[in-house]
Amino acid sequence: QVQLVESGGGLVQAGGSLRLSCATSGSIFNINSMGWFRQAPGKQRELVAIITSGGSTNYADSVKGRFTISRTNAKNTVYLQMNSLKPEDTAVYYCYANNMYDYWGQGTQVTVSS
């Protein structure tokens, strides 16, 4: 079995924080990048943040300075610390991992109320 297991989503007030986590469950080897995408109602899925096995990161402009992605390679686990949350951050957040294939989590709902 190969899968990604997400946790940490929920309902939070504007200005609050959440920490998402995602770990591999099963046999995924030689992972290169891990990261997070999100999809809001009526919108295309978009990149939020990505981190390579070497620690290089990339962020969407809309979250830069507020979100921080990190990774524990030994556990193939990726985290997304989300601070200063805004209502426009409301979306389903999907974990992502890549080797020669792409893997996706089921998604976790993040709702930010005003």
mmCIF file of N, CA, C and O in Angstrom, residues 16 21 27 35 37 59 62 68 84 92 98 100 110:
data_model
loop_
_atom_site.group_PDB
_atom_site.id
_atom_site.type_symbol
_atom_site.label_atom_id
_atom_site.label_comp_id
_atom_site.label_asym_id
_atom_site.label_seq_id
_atom_site.Cartn_x
_atom_site.Cartn_y
_atom_site.Cartn_z
ATOM 1 N N GLY A 16 -5.496 33.464 13.195
ATOM 2 C CA GLY A 16 -5.042 32.300 13.925
ATOM 3 C C GLY A 16 -4.051 31.470 13.141
ATOM 4 O O GLY A 16 -3.630 31.826 12.041
ATOM 5 N N SER A 21 0.234 18.371 8.840
ATOM 6 C CA SER A 21 1.287 17.384 8.694
ATOM 7 C C SER A 21 0.851 16.322 7.699
ATOM 8 O O SER A 21 -0.340 16.073 7.507
ATOM 9 N N SER A 27 5.118 2.118 1.077
ATOM 10 C CA SER A 27 6.449 2.057 0.486
ATOM 11 C C SER A 27 6.583 3.033 -0.669
ATOM 12 O O SER A 27 6.303 2.694 -1.826
ATOM 13 N N GLY A 35 5.124 18.509 -0.657
ATOM 14 C CA GLY A 35 4.554 19.833 -0.529
ATOM 15 C C GLY A 35 3.063 19.828 -0.330
ATOM 16 O O GLY A 35 2.456 18.802 -0.015
ATOM 17 N N PHE A 37 -0.667 21.581 -1.854
ATOM 18 C CA PHE A 37 -1.509 22.291 -2.795
ATOM 19 C C PHE A 37 -2.836 22.569 -2.114
ATOM 20 O O PHE A 37 -3.155 21.968 -1.100
ATOM 21 N N TYR A 59 7.286 29.018 -2.397
ATOM 22 C CA TYR A 59 5.981 29.383 -1.873
ATOM 23 C C TYR A 59 5.182 30.179 -2.877
ATOM 24 O O TYR A 59 5.737 30.950 -3.663
ATOM 25 N N SER A 62 1.002 34.456 -2.395
ATOM 26 C CA SER A 62 -0.074 34.789 -1.482
ATOM 27 C C SER A 62 0.169 34.315 -0.055
ATOM 28 O O SER A 62 -0.474 34.808 0.878
ATOM 29 N N THR A 68 5.110 28.399 6.520
ATOM 30 C CA THR A 68 6.434 27.802 6.500
ATOM 31 C C THR A 68 6.321 26.304 6.287
ATOM 32 O O THR A 68 5.612 25.621 7.032
ATOM 33 N N SER A 84 -1.151 33.733 10.737
ATOM 34 C CA SER A 84 -1.878 34.903 10.237
ATOM 35 C C SER A 84 -2.875 34.517 9.155
ATOM 36 O O SER A 84 -2.945 35.129 8.091
ATOM 37 N N VAL A 92 -9.471 23.200 0.550
ATOM 38 C CA VAL A 92 -9.009 21.858 0.856
ATOM 39 C C VAL A 92 -7.528 21.809 0.530
ATOM 40 O O VAL A 92 -7.120 22.152 -0.578
ATOM 41 N N ASN A 98 6.606 13.237 -4.488
ATOM 42 C CA ASN A 98 7.058 12.896 -5.824
ATOM 43 C C ASN A 98 8.345 12.098 -5.795
ATOM 44 O O ASN A 98 9.264 12.397 -5.038
ATOM 45 N N MET A 100 9.580 9.294 -9.145
ATOM 46 C CA MET A 100 9.319 9.298 -10.582
ATOM 47 C C MET A 100 7.820 9.338 -10.867
ATOM 48 O O MET A 100 7.416 9.470 -12.033
ATOM 49 N N VAL A 110 -9.384 23.244 5.495
ATOM 50 C CA VAL A 110 -9.002 24.385 6.320
ATOM 51 C C VAL A 110 -10.025 25.478 6.079
ATOM 52 O O VAL A 110 -10.216 25.922 4.943
#
